[in-house]
Tab-separated table of C-alpha atoms and ligand atoms in Angstrom:
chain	number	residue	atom	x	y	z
P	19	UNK	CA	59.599	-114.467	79.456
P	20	UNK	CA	59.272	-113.558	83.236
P	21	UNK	CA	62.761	-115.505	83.642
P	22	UNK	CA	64.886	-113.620	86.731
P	23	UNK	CA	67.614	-111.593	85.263
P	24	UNK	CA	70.070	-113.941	87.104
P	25	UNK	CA	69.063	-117.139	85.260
P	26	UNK	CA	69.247	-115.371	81.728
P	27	UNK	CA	72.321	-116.775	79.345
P	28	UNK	CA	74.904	-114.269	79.604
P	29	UNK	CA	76.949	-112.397	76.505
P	30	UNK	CA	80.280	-111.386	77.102
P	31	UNK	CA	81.473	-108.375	75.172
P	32	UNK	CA	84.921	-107.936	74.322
P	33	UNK	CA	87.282	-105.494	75.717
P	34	UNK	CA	86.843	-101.782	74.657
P	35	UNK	CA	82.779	-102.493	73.453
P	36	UNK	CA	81.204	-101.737	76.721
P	37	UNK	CA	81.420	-98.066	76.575
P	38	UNK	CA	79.248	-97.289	73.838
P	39	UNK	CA	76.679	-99.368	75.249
P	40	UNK	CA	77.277	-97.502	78.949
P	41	UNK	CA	77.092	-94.360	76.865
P	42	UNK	CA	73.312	-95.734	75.711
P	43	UNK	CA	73.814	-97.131	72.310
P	44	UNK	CA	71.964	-100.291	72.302
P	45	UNK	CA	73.542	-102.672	69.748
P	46	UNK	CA	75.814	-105.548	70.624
P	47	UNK	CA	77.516	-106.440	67.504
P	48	UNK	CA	78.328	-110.179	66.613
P	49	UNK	CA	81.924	-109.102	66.336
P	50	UNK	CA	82.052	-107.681	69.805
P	51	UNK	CA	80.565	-110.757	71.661
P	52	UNK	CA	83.325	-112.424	73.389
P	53	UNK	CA	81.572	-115.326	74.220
P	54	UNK	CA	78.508	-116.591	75.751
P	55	UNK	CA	77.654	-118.786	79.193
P	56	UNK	CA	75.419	-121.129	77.312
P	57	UNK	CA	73.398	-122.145	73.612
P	58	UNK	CA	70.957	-119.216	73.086
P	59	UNK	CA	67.719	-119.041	71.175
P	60	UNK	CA	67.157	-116.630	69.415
P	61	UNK	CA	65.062	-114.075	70.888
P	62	UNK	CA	65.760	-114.885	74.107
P	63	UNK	CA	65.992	-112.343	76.584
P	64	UNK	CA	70.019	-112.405	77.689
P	65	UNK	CA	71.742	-110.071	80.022
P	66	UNK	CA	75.351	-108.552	78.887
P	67	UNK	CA	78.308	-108.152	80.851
P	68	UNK	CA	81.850	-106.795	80.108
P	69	UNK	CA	84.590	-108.752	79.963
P	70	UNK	CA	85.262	-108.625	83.218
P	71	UNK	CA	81.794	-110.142	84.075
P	72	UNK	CA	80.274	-105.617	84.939
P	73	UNK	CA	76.853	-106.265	84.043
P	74	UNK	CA	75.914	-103.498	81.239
P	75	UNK	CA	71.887	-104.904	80.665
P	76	UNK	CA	69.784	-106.933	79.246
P	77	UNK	CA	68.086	-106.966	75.471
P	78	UNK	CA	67.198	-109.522	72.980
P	79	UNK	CA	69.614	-112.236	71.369
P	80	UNK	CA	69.520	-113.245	67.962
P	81	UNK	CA	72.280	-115.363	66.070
P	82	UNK	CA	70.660	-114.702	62.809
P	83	UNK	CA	70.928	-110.698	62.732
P	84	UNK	CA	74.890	-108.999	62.549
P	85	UNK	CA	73.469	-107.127	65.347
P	86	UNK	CA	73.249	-110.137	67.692
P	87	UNK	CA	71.807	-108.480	71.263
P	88	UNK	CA	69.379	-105.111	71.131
P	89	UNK	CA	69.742	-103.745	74.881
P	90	UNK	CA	66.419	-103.000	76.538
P	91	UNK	CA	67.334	-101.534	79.759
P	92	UNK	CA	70.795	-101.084	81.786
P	93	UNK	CA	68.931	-102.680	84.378
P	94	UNK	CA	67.782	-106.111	85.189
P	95	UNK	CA	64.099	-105.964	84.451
P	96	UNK	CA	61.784	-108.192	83.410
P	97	UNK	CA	60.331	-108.100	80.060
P	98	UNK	CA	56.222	-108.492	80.383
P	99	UNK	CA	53.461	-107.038	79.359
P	100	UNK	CA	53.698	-104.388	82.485
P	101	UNK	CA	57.206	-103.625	81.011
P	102	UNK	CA	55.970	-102.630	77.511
P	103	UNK	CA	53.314	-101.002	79.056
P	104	UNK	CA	55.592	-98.324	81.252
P	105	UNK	CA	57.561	-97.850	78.374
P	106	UNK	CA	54.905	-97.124	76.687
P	107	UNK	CA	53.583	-94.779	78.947
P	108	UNK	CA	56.930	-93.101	78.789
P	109	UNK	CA	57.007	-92.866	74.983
P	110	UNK	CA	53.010	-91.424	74.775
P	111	UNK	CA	53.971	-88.823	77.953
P	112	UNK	CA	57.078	-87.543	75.875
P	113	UNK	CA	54.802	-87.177	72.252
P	114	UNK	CA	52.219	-85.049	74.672
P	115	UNK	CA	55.230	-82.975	76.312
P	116	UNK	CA	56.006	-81.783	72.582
P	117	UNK	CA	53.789	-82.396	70.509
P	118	UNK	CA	50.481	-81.027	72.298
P	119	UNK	CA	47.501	-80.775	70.526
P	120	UNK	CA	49.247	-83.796	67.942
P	121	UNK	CA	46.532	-86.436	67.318
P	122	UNK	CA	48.795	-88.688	64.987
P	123	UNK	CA	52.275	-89.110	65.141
P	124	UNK	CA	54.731	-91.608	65.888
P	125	UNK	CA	53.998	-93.725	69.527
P	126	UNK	CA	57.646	-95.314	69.307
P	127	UNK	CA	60.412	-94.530	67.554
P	128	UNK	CA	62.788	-97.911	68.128
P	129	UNK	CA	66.087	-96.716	69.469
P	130	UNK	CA	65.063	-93.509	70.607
P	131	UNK	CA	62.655	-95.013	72.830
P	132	UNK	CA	64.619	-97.714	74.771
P	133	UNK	CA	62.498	-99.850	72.043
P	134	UNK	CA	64.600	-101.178	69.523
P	135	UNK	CA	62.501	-103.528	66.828
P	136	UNK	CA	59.681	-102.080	67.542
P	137	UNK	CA	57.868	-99.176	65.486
P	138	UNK	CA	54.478	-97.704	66.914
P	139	UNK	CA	52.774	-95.229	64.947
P	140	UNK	CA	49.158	-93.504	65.974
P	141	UNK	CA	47.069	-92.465	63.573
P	142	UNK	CA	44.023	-91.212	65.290
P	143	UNK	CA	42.430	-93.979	66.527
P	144	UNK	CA	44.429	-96.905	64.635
P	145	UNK	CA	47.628	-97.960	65.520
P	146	UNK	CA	50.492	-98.973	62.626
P	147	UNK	CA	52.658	-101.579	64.537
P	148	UNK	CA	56.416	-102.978	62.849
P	149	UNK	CA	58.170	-105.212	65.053
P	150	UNK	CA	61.902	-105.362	62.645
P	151	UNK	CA	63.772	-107.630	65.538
P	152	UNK	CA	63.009	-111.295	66.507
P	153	UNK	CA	63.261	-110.767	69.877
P	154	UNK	CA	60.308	-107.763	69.760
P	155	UNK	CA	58.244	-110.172	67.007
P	156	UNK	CA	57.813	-112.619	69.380
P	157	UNK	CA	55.986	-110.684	71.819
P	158	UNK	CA	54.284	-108.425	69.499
P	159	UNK	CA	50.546	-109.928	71.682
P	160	UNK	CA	52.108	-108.564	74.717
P	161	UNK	CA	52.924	-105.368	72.881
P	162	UNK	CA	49.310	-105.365	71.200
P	163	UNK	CA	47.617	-105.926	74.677
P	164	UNK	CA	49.643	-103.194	76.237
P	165	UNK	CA	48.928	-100.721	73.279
P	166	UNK	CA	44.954	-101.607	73.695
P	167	UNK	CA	45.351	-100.688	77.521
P	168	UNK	CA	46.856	-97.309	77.051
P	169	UNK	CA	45.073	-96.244	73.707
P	170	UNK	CA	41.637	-98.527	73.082
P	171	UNK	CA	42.279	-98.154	69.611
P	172	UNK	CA	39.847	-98.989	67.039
P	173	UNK	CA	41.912	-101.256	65.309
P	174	UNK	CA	46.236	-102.288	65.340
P	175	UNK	CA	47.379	-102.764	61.979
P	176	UNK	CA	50.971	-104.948	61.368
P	177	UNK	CA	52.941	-103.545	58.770
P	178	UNK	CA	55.629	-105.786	58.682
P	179	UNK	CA	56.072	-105.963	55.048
P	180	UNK	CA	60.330	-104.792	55.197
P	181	UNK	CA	62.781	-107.447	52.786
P	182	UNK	CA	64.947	-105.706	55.808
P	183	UNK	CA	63.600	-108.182	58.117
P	184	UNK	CA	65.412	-111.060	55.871
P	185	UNK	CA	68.581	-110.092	58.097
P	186	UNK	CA	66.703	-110.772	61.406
P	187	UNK	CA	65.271	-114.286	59.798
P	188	UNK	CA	61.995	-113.167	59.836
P	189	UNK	CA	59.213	-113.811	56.954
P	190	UNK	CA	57.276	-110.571	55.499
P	191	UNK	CA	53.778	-110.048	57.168
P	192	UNK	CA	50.686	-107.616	57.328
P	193	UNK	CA	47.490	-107.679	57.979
P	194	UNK	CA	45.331	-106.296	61.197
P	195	UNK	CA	46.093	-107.434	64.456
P	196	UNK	CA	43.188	-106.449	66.324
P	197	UNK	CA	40.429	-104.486	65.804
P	198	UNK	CA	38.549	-103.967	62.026
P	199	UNK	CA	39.799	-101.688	59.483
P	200	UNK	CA	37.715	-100.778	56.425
P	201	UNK	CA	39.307	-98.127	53.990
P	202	UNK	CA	41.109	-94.958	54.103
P	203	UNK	CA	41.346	-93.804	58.045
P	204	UNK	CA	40.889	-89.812	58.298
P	205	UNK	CA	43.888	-87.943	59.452
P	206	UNK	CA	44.407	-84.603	60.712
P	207	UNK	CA	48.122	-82.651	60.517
P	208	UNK	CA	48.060	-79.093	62.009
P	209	UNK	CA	44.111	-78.865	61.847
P	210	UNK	CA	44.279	-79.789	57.508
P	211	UNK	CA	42.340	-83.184	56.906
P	212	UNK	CA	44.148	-86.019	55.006
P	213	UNK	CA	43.321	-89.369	54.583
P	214	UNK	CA	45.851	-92.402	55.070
P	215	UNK	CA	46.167	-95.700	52.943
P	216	UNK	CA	47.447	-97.966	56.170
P	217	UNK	CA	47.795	-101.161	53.916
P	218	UNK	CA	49.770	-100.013	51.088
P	219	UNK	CA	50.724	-96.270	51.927
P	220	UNK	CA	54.622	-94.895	51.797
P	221	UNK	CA	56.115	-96.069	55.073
P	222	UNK	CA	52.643	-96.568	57.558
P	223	UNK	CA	51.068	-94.173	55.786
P	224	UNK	CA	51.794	-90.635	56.243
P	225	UNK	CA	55.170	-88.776	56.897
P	226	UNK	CA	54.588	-87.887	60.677
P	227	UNK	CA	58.253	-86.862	60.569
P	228	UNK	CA	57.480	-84.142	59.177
P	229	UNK	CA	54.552	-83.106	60.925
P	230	UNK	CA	56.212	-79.828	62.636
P	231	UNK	CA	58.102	-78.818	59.595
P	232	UNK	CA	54.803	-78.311	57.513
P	233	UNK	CA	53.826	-75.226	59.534
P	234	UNK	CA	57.492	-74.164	59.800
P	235	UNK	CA	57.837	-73.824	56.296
P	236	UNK	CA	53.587	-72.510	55.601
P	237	UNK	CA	54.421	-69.974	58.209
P	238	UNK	CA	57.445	-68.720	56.203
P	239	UNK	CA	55.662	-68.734	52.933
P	240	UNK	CA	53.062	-66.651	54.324
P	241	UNK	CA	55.494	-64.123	54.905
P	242	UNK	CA	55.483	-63.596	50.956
P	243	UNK	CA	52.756	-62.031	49.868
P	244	UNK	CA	50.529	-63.751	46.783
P	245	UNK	CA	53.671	-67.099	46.984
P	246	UNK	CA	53.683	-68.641	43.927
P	247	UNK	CA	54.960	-72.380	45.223
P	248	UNK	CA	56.637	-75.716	43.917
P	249	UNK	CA	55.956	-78.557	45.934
P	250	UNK	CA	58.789	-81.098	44.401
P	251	UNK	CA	57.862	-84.447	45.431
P	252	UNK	CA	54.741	-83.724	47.200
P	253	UNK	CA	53.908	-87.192	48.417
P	254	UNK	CA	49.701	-86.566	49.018
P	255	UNK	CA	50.249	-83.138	49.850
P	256	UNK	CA	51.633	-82.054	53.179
P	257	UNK	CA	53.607	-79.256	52.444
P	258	UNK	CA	51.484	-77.880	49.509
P	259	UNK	CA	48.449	-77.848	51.522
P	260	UNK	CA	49.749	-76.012	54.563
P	261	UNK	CA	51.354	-73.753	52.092
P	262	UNK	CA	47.926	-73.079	50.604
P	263	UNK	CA	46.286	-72.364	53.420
P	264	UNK	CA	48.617	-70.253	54.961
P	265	UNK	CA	48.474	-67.887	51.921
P	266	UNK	CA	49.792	-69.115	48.727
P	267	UNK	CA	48.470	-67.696	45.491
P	268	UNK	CA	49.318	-71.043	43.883
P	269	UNK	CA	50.929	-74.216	44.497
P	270	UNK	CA	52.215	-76.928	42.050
P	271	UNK	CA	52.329	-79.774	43.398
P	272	UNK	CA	54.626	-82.345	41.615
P	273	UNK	CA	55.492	-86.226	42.346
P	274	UNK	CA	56.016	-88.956	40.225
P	275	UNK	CA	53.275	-91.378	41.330
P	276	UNK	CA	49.649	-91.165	39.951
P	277	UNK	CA	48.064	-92.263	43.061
P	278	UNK	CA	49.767	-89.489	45.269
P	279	UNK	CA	49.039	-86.625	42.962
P	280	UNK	CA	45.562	-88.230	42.900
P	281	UNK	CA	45.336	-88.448	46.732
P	282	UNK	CA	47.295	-85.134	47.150
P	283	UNK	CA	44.347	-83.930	44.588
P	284	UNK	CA	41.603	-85.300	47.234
P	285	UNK	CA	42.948	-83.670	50.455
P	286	UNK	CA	43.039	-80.510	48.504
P	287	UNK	CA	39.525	-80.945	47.804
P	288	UNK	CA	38.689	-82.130	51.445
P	289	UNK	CA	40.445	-78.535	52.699
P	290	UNK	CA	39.037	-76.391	50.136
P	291	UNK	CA	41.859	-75.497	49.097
P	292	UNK	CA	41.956	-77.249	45.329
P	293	UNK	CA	41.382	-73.941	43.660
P	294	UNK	CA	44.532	-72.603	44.450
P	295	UNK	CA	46.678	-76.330	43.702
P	296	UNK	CA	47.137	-77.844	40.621
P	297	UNK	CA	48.484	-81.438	40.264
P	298	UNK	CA	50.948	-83.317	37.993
P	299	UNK	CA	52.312	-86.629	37.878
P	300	UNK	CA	55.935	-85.984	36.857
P	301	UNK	CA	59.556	-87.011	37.222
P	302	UNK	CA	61.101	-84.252	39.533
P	303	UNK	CA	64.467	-84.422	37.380
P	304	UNK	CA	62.994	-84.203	34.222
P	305	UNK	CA	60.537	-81.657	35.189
P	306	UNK	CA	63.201	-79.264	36.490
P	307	UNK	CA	65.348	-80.226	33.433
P	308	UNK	CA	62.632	-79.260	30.944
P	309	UNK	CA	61.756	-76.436	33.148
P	310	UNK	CA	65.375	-74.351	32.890
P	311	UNK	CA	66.739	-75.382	29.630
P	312	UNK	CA	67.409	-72.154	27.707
P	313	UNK	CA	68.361	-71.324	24.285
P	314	UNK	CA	71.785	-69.747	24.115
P	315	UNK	CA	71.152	-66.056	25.083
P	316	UNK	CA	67.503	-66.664	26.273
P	317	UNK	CA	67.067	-65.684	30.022
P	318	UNK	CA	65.714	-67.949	32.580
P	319	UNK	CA	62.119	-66.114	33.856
P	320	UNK	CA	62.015	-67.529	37.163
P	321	UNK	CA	58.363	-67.905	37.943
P	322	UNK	CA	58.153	-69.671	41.912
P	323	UNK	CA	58.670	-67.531	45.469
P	324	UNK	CA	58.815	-70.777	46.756
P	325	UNK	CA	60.418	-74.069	46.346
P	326	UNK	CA	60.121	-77.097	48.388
P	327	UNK	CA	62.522	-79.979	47.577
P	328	UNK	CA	61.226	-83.161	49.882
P	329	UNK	CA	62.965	-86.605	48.256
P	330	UNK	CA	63.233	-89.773	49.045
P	331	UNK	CA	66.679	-90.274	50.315
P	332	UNK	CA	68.901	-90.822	47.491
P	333	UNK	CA	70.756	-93.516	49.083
P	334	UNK	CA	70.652	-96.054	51.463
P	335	UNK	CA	74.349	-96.981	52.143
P	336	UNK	CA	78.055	-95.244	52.409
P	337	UNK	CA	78.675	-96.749	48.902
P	338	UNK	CA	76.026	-94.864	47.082
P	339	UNK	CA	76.585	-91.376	48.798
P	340	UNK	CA	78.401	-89.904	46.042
P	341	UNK	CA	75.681	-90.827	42.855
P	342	UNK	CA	73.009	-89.234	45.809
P	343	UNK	CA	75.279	-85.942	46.352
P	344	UNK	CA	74.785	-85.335	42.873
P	345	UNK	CA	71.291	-86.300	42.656
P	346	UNK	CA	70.736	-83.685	45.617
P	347	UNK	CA	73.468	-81.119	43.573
P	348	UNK	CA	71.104	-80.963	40.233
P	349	UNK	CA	67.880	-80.666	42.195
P	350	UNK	CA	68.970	-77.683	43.809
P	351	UNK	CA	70.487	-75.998	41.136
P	352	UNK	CA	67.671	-76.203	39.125
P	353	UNK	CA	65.380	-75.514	41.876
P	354	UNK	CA	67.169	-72.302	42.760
P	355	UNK	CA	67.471	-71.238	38.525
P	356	UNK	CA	63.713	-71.262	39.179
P	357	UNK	CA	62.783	-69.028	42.316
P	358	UNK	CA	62.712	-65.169	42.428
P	359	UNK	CA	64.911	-62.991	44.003
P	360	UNK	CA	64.125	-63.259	47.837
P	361	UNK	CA	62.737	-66.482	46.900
P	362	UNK	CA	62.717	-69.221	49.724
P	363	UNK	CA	63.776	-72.875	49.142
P	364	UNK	CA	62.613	-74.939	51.970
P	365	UNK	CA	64.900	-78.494	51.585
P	366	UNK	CA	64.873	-81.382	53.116
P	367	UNK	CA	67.139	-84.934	53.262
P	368	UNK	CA	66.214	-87.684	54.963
P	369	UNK	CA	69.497	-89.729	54.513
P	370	UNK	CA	70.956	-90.945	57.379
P	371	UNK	CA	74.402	-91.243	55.528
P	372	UNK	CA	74.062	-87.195	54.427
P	373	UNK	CA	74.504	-85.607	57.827
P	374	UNK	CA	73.400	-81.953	57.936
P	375	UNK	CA	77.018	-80.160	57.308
P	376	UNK	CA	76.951	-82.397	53.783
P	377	UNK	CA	73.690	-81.489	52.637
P	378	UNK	CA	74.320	-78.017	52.890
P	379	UNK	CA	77.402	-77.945	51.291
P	380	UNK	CA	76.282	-79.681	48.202
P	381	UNK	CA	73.234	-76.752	48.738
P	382	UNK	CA	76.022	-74.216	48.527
P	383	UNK	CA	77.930	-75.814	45.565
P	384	UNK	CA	74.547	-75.796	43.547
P	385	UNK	CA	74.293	-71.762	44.342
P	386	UNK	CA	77.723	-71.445	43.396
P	387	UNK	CA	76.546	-73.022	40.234
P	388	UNK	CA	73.826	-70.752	39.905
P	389	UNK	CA	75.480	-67.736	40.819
P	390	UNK	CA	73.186	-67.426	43.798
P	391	UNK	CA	73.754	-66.378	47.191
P	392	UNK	CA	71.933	-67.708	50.052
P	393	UNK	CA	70.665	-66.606	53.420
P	394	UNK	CA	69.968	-69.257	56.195
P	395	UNK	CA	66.313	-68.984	57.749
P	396	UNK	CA	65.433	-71.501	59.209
P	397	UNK	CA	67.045	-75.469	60.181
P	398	UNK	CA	64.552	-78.408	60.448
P	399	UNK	CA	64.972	-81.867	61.871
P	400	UNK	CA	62.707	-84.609	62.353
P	401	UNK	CA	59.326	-84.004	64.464
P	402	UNK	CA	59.799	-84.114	68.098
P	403	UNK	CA	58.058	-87.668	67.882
P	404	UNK	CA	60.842	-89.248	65.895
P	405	UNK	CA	63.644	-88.332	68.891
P	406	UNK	CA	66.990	-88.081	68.506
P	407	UNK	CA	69.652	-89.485	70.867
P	408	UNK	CA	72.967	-88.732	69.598
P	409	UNK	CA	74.517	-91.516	71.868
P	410	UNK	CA	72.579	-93.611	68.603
P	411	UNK	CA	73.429	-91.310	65.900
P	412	UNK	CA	71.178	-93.949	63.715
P	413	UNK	CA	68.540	-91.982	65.443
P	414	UNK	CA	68.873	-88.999	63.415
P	415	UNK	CA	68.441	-88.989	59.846
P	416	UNK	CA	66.347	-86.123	58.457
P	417	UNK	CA	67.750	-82.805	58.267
P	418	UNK	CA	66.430	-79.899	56.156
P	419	UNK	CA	66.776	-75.445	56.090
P	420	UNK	CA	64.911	-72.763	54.685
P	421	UNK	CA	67.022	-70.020	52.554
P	422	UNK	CA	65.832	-66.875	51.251
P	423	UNK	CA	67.849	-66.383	47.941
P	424	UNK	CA	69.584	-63.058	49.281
P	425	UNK	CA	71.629	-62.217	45.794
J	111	SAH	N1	56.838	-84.277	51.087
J	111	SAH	C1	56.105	-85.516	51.258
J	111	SAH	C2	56.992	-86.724	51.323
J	111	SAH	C3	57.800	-86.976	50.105
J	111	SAH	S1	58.402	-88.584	50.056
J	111	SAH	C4	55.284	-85.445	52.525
J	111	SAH	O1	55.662	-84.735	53.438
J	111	SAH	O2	54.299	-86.170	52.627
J	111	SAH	C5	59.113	-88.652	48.487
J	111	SAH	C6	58.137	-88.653	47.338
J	111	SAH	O3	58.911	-88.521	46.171
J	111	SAH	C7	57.302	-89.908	47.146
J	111	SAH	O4	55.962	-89.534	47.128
J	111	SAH	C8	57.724	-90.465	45.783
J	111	SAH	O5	56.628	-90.926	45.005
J	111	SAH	C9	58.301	-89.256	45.137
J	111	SAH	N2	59.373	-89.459	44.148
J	111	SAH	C10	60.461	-90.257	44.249
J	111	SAH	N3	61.296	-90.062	43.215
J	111	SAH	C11	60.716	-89.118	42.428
J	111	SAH	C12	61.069	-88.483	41.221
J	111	SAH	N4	62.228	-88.766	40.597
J	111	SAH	N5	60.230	-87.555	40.713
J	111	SAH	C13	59.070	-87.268	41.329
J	111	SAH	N6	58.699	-87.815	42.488
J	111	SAH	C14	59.494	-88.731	43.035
């Protein structure tokens, strides 16, 4: 692992592949290598060179995964514990740059931190780690040792659990790394209290992505005086309880698992803030179905001033984009049947494959649908500590806007 760049097996990439990786997009494609100086194992450290031997950097080989070298650097450096360390470093100085005052949120973000394989996520003083490429798997002790130097946390829990890491030829793992880890760990978003299931919760836990947007959208709901709100798929809470606190008369929170309404139910509880929630474990669709069917001639009532519309993306491929354009169409429409005039629907997508111009079109074909017309207030993205680098446009994946229903 402390091999000199100039002894590492070499990868040739074919003519016409070495400019995305000069522009920084880090993924050598099997179908781009040209050929290489010697039998590789995978995981090895390898440098890459053009096809007319330019050397472009050096990242981790592996046969097994289409994407057969992940670039590290565009330099030769070694990679040691001191290396994951300064990149570390990097990642932790960026999060503080814009995200002061954060005390959970995302360490490393793969790709967008010169880091792909390797997820880092802080949540107060326990670390989530996913290593989803051989080549970082291998060295997750270096990685643990140089996450213990820079954050002494109390415990580093691997959450490598992914039937995505099948196409890297890796087995499913979990379990904590270092450390001890007894229950729930204590979480704070924004200065609200929530609690986080590391072992089993949605993704490691809680959805740091969204982190900024949860004040963004509670500091336009405040802006309507006595809001009554939908949360639609409220996970445990996030939206709904900044919501609450910044004002709301009411908020309904609505998801269809039992243990997030029932966790969404606790933090509501832990904030003082329950009297003003109320909980039920629902299917979104059906709910919003049941919610704006009418009699012929009977007039929709809409009862919310607020609407937020969080989903799991619909799809998780180009093939299935059309069934999830259509999922996002009927959501919409019947979200928007249900808000007031000057109501605000706060909306989010989190498909990579739905890029923002896409979502808001099938947005606009719903209020077409509904005879609405909308006013823009406000676009969200992902939380500063999931960055995007749109040389790696697989960097950027949840997109979301506020509209005030202006007619
Ligand atoms: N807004 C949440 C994250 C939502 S993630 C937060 O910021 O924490 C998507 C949620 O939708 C998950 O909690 C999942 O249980 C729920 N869900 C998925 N499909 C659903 C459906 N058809 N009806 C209701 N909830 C659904």
């Amino acid at each position: 692992m402390t091999t000199p760049a100039h002894s590492l097996a070499t990868v040739l990439v074919k003519p016409g592949e070495a400019d995305r990786l000069l522009a920084g997009h880090p993924w050598v494609y099997a179908g781009a290598v040209l050929r290489v100086s010697r039998a590789i194992a995978d995981g090895e450290l390898v440098q890459v060179k053009d096809h007319r031997q330019r050397f472009l950097g050096v990242g981790f080989f592996n046969a097994k995964s289409k994407i057969h070298v992940r670039l590290l650097a565009p330099e030769r450096v070694e990679v040691n514990e001191a290396f994951f360390e300064a990149r570390l470093r990097a990642a932790l100085e960026l999060r503080r740059r814009h995200l002061p005052g954060a005390t959970s949120f995302r360490v490393v973000n793969a790709e967008s931190d010169f880091l792909s394989g390797l997820i880092v996520d802080k949540y107060e003083d326990v670390l989530v780690l996913q290593t989803s490429s051989l080549g970082m798997d291998q060295r997750k002790a270096q990685i643990v040792a140089a996450l213990q130097k820079l954050l002494s946390p109390r415990a580093i829990v691997e959450r490598n659990d992914q039937s995505s890491r099948q196409f890297e030829g890796l087995p499913e793992s979990s379990g904590v790394l270092a450390g001890a880890l007894d229950g729930d760990v204590p979480v704070q978003f924004n200065g609200l209290q929530f609690t986080a299931n590391l072992a089993a919760g949605h993704k490691t836990g809680l959805y740091l992505d969204q982190q900024v947007n949860y004040q963004r959208v509670a500091d336009l709901v405040a802006r309507i005086p006595g809001a009554q709100v939908l949360d639609a798929f409220s996970f445990v809470g996030g939206f709904a309880l900044h919501a609450a606190r910044a004002g709301a008369a009411r908020v309904h929170l609505l998801d269809q698992s039992a243990e997030a309404i029932a966790a969404a139910q606790r933090h509501a509880e832990l904030n003082g803030l329950a009297d003003r929630c109320s909980f039920e474990a629902a299917n979104v669709f059906d709910w919003l179905k049941a919610r704006t069917a009418t009699a012929p001639h009977e007039r929709l009532i809409p009862p919310f001033d607020a609407v937020v519309l969080d989903p799991p993306s619909f799809t998780r491929n180009r093939a299935s984009v059309p069934d999830a354009l259509r999922g996002y169409k009927e959501i919409h429409l019947r979200a928007l049947k249900l808000l007031k005039p000057g109501g605000l629907l706060a909306t989010f997508c989190c498909s990579h494959h739905v890029d923002a111009v896409t979502f808001q079109d099938v947005i606009l074909a719903a209020a077409f649908d509904a005879r609405r017309v909308l006013r823009r207030v406000a676009t969200f993205s992902q939380s500063p500590d999931h960055p995007v680098i749109p040389a790696i446009p697989e960097t950027e994946y949840l997109k979301g806007y506020a509209f005030e229903i202006a007619r």
